[in-house]
mmCIF file of C-alpha atoms and ligand atoms in Angstrom:
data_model
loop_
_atom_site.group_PDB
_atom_site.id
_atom_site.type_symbol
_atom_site.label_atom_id
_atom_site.label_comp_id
_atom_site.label_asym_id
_atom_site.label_seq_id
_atom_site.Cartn_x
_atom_site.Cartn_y
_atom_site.Cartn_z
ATOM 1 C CA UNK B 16 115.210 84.880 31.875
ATOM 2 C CA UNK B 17 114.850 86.502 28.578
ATOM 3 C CA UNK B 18 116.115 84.571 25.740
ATOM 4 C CA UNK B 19 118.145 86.384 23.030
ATOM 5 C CA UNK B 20 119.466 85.534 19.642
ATOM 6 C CA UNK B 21 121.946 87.356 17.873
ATOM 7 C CA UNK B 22 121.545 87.315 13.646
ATOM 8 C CA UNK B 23 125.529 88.457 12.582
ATOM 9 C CA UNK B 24 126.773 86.487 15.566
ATOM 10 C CA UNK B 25 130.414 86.568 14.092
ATOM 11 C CA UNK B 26 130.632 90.216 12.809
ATOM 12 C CA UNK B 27 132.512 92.931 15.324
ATOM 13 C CA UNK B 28 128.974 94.292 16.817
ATOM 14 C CA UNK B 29 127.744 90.560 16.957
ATOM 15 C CA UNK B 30 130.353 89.151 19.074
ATOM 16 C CA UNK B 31 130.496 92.881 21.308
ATOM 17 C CA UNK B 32 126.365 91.446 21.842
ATOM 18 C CA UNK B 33 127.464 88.083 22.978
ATOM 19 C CA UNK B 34 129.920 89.318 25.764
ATOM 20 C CA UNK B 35 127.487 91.653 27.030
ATOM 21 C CA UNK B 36 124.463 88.731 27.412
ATOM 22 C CA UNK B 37 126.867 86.685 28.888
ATOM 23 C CA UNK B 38 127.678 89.388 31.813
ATOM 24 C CA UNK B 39 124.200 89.780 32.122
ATOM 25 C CA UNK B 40 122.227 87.336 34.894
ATOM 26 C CA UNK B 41 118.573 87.564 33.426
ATOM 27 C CA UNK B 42 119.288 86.745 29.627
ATOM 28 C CA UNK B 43 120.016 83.575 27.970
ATOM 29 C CA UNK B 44 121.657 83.618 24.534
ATOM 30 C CA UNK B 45 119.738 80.967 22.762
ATOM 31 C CA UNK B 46 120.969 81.700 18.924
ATOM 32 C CA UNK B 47 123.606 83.192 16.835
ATOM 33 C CA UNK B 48 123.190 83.165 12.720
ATOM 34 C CA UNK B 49 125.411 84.577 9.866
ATOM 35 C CA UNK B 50 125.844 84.899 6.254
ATOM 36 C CA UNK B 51 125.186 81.282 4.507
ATOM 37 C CA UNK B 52 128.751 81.905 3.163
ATOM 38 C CA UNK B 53 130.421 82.902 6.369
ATOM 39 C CA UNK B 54 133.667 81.257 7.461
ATOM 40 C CA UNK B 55 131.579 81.185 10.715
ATOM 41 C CA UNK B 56 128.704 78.756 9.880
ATOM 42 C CA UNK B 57 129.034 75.621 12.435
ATOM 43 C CA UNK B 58 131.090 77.818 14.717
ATOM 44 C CA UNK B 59 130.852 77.848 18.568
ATOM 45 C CA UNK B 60 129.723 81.441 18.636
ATOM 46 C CA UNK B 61 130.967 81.809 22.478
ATOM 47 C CA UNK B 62 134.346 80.654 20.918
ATOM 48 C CA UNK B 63 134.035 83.505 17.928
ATOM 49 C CA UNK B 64 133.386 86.251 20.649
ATOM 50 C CA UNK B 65 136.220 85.089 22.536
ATOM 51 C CA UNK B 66 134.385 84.078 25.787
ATOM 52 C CA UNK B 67 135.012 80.231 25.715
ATOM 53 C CA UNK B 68 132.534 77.992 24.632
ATOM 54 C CA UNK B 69 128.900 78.322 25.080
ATOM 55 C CA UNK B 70 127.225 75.748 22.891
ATOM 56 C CA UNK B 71 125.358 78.166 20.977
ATOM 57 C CA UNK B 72 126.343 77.123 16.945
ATOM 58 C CA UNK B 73 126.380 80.071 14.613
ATOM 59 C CA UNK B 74 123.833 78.637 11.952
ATOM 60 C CA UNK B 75 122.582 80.019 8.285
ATOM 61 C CA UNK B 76 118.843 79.521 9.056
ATOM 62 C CA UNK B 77 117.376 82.909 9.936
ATOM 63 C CA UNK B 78 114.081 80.554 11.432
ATOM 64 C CA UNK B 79 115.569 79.401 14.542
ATOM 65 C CA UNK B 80 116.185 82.731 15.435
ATOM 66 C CA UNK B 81 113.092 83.427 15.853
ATOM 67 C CA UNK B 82 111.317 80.016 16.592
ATOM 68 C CA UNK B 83 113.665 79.949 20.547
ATOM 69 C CA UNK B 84 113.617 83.604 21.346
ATOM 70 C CA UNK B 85 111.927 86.456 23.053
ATOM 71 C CA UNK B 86 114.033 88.973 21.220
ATOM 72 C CA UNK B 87 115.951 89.267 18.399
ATOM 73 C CA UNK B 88 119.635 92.131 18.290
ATOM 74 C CA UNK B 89 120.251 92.646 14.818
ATOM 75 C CA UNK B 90 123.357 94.527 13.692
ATOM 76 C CA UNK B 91 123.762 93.129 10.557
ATOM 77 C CA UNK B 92 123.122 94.551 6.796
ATOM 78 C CA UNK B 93 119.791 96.457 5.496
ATOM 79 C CA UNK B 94 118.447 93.899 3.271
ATOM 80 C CA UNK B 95 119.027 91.410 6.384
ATOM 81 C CA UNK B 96 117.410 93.272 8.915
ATOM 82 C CA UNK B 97 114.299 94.276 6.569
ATOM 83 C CA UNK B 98 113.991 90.131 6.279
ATOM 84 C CA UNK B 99 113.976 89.253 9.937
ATOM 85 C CA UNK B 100 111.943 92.110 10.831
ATOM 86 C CA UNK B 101 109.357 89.891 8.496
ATOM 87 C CA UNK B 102 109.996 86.915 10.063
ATOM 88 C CA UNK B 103 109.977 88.368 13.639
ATOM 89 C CA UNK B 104 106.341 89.704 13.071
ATOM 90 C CA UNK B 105 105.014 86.176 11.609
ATOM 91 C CA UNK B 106 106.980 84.990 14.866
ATOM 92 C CA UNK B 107 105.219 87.013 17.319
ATOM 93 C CA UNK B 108 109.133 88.034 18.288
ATOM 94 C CA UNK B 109 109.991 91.582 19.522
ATOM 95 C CA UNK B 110 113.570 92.858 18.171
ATOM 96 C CA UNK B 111 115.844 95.547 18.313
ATOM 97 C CA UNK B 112 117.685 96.701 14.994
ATOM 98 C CA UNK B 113 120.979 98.990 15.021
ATOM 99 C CA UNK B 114 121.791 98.119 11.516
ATOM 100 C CA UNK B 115 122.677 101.736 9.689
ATOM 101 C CA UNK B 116 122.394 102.804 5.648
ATOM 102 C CA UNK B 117 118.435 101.926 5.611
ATOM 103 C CA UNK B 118 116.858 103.946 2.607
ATOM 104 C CA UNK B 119 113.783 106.411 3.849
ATOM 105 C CA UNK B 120 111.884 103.381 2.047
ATOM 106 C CA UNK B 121 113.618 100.510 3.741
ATOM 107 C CA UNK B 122 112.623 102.503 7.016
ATOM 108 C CA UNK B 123 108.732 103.090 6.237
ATOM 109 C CA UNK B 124 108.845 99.297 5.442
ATOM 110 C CA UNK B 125 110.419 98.513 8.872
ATOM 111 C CA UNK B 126 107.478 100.665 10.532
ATOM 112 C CA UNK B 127 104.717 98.767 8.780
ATOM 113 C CA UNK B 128 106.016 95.819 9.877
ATOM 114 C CA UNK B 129 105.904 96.774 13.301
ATOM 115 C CA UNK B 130 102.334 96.756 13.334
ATOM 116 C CA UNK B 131 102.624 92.692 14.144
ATOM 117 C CA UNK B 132 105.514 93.222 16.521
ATOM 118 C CA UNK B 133 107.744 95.300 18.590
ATOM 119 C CA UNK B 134 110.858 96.773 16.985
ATOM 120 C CA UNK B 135 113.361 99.145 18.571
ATOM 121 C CA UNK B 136 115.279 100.987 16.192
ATOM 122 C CA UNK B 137 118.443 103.039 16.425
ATOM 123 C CA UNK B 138 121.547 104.010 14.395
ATOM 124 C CA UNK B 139 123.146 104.515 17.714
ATOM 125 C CA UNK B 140 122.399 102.462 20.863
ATOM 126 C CA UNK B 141 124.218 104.275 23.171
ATOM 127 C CA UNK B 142 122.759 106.819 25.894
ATOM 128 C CA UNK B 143 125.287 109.537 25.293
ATOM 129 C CA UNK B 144 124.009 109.765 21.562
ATOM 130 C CA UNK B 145 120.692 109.686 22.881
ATOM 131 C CA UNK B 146 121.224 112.450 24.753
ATOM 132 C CA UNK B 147 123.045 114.588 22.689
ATOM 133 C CA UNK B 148 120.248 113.800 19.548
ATOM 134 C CA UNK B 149 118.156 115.839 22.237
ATOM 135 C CA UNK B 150 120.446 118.414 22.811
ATOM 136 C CA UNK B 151 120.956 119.223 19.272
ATOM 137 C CA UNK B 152 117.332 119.599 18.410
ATOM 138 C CA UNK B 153 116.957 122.128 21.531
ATOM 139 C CA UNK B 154 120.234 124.079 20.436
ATOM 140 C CA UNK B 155 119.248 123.977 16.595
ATOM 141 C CA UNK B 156 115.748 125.473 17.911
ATOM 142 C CA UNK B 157 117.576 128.618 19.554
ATOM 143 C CA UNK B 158 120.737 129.164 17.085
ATOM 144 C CA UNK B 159 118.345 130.606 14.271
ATOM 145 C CA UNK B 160 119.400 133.400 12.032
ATOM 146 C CA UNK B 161 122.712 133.835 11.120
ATOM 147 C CA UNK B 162 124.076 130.121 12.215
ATOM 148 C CA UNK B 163 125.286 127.389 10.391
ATOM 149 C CA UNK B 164 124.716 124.075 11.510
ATOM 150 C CA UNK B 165 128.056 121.343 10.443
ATOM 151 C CA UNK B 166 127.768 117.577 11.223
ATOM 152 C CA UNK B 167 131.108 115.860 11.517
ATOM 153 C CA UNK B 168 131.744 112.293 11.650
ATOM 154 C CA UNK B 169 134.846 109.918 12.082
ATOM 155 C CA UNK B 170 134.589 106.093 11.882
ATOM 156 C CA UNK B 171 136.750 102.810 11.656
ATOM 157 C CA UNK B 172 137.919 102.156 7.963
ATOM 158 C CA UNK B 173 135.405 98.809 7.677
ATOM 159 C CA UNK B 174 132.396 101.071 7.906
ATOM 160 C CA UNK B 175 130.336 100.378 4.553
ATOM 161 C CA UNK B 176 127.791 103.074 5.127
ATOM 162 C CA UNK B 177 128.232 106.957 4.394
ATOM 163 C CA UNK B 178 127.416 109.771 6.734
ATOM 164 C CA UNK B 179 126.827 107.287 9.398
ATOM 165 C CA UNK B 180 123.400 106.416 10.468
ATOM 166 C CA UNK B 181 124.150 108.750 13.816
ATOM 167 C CA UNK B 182 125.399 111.902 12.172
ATOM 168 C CA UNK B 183 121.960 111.267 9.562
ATOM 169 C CA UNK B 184 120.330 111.129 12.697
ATOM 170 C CA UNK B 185 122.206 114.186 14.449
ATOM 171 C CA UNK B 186 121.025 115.874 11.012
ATOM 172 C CA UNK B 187 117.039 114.953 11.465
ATOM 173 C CA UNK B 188 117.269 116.272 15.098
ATOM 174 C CA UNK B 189 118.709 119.915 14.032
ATOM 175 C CA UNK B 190 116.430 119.898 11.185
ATOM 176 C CA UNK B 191 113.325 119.296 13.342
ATOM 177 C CA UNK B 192 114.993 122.214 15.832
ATOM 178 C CA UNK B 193 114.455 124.306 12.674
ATOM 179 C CA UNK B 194 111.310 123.233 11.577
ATOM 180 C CA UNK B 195 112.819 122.052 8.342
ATOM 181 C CA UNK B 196 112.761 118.513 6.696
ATOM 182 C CA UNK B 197 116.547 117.476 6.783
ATOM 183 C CA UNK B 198 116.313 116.310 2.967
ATOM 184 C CA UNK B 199 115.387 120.078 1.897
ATOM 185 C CA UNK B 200 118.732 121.242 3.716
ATOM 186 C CA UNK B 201 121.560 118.747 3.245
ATOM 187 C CA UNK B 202 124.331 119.364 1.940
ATOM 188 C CA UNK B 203 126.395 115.957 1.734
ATOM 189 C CA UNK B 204 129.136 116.530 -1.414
ATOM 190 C CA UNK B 205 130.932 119.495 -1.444
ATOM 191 C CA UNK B 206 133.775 119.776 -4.865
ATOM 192 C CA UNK B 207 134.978 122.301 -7.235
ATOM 193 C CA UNK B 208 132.677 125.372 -7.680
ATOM 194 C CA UNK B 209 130.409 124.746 -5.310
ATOM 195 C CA UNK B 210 129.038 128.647 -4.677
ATOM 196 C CA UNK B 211 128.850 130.331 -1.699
ATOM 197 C CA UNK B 212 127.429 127.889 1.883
ATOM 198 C CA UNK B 213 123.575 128.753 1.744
ATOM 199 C CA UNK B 214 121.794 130.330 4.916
ATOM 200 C CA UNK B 215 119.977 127.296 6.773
ATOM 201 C CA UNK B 216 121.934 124.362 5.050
ATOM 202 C CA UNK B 217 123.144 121.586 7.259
ATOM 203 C CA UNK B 218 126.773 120.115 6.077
ATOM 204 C CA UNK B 219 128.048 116.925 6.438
ATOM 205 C CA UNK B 220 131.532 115.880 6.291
ATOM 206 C CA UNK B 221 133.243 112.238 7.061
ATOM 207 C CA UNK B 222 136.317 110.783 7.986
ATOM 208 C CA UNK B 223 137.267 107.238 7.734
ATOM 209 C CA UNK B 224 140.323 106.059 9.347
ATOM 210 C CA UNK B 225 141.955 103.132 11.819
ATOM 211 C CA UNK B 226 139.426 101.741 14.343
ATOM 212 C CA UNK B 227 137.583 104.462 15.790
ATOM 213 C CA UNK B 228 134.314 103.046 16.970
ATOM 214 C CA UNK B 229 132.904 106.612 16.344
ATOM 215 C CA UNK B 230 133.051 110.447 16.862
ATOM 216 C CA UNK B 231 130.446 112.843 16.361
ATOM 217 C CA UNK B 232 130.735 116.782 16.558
ATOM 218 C CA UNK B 233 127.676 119.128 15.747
ATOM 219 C CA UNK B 234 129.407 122.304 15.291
ATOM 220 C CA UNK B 235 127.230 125.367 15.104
ATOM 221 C CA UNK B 236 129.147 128.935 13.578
ATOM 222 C CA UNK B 237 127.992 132.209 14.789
ATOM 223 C CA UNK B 238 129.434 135.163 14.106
ATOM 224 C CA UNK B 239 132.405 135.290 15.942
ATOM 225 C CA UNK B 240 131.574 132.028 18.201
ATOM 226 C CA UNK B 241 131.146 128.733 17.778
ATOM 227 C CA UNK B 242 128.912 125.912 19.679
ATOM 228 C CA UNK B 243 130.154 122.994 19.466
ATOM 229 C CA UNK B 244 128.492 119.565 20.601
ATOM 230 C CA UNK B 245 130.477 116.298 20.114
ATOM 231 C CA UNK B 246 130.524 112.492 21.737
ATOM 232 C CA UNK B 247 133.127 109.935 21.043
ATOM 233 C CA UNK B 248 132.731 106.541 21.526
ATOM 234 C CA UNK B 249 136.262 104.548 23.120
ATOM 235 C CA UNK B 250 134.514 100.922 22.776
ATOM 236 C CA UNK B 251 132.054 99.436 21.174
ATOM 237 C CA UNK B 252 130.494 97.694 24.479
ATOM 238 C CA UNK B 253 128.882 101.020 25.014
ATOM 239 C CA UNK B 254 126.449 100.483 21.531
ATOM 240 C CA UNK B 255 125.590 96.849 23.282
ATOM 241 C CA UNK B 256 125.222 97.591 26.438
ATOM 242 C CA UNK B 257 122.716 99.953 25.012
ATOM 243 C CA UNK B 258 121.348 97.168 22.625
ATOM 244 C CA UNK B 259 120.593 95.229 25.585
ATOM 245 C CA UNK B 260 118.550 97.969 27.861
ATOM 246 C CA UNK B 261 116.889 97.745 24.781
ATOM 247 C CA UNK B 262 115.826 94.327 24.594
ATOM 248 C CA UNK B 263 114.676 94.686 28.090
ATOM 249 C CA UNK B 264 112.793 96.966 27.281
ATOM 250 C CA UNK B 265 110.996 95.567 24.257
ATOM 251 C CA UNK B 266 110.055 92.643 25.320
ATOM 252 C CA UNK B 267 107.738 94.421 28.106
ATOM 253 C CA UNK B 268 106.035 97.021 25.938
ATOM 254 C CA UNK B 269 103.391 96.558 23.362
ATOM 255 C CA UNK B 270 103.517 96.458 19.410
ATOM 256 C CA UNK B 271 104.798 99.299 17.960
ATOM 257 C CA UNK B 272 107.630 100.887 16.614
ATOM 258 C CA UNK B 273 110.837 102.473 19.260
ATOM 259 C CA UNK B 274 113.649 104.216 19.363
ATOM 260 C CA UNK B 275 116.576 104.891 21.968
ATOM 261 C CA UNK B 276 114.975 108.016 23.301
ATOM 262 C CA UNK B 277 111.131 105.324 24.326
ATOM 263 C CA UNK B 278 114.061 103.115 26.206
ATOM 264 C CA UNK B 279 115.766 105.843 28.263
ATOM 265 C CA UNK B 280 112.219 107.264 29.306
ATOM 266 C CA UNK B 281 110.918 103.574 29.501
HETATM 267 P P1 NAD D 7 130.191 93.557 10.694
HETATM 268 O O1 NAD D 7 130.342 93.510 9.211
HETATM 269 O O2 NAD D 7 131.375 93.299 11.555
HETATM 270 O O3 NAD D 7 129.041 92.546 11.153
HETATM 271 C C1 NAD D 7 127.851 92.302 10.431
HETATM 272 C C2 NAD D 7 127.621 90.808 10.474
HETATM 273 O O4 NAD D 7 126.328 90.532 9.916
HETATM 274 C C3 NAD D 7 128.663 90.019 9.643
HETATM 275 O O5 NAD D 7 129.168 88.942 10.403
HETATM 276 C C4 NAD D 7 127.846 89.558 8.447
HETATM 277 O O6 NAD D 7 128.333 88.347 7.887
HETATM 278 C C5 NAD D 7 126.475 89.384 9.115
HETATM 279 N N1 NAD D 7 125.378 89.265 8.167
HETATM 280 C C6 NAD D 7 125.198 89.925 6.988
HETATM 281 N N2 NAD D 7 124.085 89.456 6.393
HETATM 282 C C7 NAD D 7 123.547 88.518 7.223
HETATM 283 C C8 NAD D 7 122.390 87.696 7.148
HETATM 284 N N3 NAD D 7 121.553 87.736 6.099
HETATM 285 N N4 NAD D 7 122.134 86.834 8.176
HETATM 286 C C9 NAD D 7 122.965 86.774 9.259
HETATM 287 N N5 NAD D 7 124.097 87.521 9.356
HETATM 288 C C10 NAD D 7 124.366 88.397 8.353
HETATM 289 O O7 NAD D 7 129.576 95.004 10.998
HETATM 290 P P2 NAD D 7 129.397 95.721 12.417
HETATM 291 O O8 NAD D 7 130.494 96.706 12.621
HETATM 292 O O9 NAD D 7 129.094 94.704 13.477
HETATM 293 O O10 NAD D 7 128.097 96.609 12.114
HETATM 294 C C11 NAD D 7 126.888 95.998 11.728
HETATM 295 C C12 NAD D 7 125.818 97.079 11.536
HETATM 296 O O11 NAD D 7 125.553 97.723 12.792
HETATM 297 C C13 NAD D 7 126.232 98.194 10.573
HETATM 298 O O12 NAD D 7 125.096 98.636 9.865
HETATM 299 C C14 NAD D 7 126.728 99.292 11.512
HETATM 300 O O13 NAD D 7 126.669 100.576 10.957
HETATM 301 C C15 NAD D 7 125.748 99.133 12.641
HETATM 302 N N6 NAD D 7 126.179 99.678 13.936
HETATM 303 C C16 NAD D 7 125.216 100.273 14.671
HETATM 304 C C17 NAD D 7 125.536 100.736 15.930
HETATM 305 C C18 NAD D 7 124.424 101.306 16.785
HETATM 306 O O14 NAD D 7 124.689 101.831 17.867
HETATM 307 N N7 NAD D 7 123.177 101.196 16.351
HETATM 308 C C19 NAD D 7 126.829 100.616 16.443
HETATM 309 C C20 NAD D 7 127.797 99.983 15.654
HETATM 310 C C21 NAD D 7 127.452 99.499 14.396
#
């Protein structure tokens, strides 16, 4: 059995995690945490996901997380995830992290930690994003000259973080297609006088609306065609069903640093 505990047991992708460890025959969910200030703390956290009681009490101390488990799901905030990623390398604790809106910093930091431990780390956990992350570096690589590369992205009005940690990530893949670093070709804020689109930019444009778990279109404009690549995601289950293949996997490879595209090879 591999024993998983769940930091932001009460939030939307927290609870989503629960269900799917509980469907599962060869984990056992052995924690759940939350904010200190969480209307959740001293919670049943099978109760808060809706699956009945399971024993497991949503607590504020980040420690026990990692003192019972083999691996750690984290879908939580930046700042959070950057602290257990800490505590899961003094632990000895592998983890997989799917928290978004990490600063290029935040992310180097993550890395170094990672030295000490295993972490898998993805702004989207599920395989169709995967897979399309691929296809839009292979497309971006053979629409040069003359196309423009658009990132659309639609998400539930709660999201905090803007362009989503997928369509950021949809971005890096086209830019690597190119040969380009994304940061020397984004275009995020377009308003008033803006000039003319210029050759080899990518654009990014968001939508925030009702509860769509998330839709992603990577549009590509030729002249007088169009490409266009796009996934949408129905329910969340699919981002923790991925989580979980995850887990799986991190727990039997060695230290280092992963992302979705190590677990569907692994
Ligand atoms: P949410 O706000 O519903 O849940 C986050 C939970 O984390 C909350 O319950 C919050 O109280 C808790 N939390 C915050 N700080 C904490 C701390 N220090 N210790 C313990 N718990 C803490 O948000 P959500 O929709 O579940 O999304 C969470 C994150 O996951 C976001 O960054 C989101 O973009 C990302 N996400 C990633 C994927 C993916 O596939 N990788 C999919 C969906 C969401």
């Amino acid at each position: 059995m591999i024993k998983i505990a769940i930091p932001g047991g009460a939030g939307r992708m927290g609870s989503m995690l629960i269900r799917a460890i509980a469907a599962a025959p060869d984990l056992e969910f052995v924690a759940a945490t939350d904010r200190p200030d969480s209307p959740f703390i001293g919670r049943d956290a099978g109760e808060v996901a809706q699956i009945g009681a399971n024993g497991v009490i949503i607590g504020s101390d980040p420690e026990t997380l990692f003192a019972t488990a083999d691996v750690v799901i984290d879908f939580t905030s930046p700042a959070a995830s950057l602290h257990h990623a800490t505590l899961a390398a003094a632990h000895g604790c592998a983890m997989v992290i799917g928290t978004t809106g990490l600063s290029a910093d935040e992310e180097a930091r993550l890395k170094t930690t990672a030295k000490n431990s295993t972490i898998v780390y993805c702004a989207n956990t599920s395989v169709g994003v995967t897979l399309l992350t691929q296809l839009v570096e292979d497309v971006a690589a053979k629409l040069t000259d003359g196309w423009d590369i658009e990132i659309l992205e639609t998400h539930h009005h709660h999201k905090v973080d803007a362009p989503s940690g997928t369509a950021l990530a949809l971005g890096k893949a086209a830019a690597k297609g190119r040969g380009v670093e994304l940061d020397d070709v984004a275009d995020m804020v377009r308003k008033g006088q803006t000039g003319a689109r210029k050759p080899g930019d990518i654009g990014f444009a968001v939508l925030r609306g009702g509860d769509v778990a998330g839709e992603h279109s990577v549009i590509f404009y030729g002249e007088s065609e169009r490409v266009e690549i796009s996934h949408r995601a129905t329910d969340r289950a699919i981002f923790a069903r991925g989580a979980v293949r995850a887990a799986r996997f991190a727990v039997a490879v060695a230290n280092g640093f992963y992302d979705m595209t190590d677990v569907l090879k692994g």
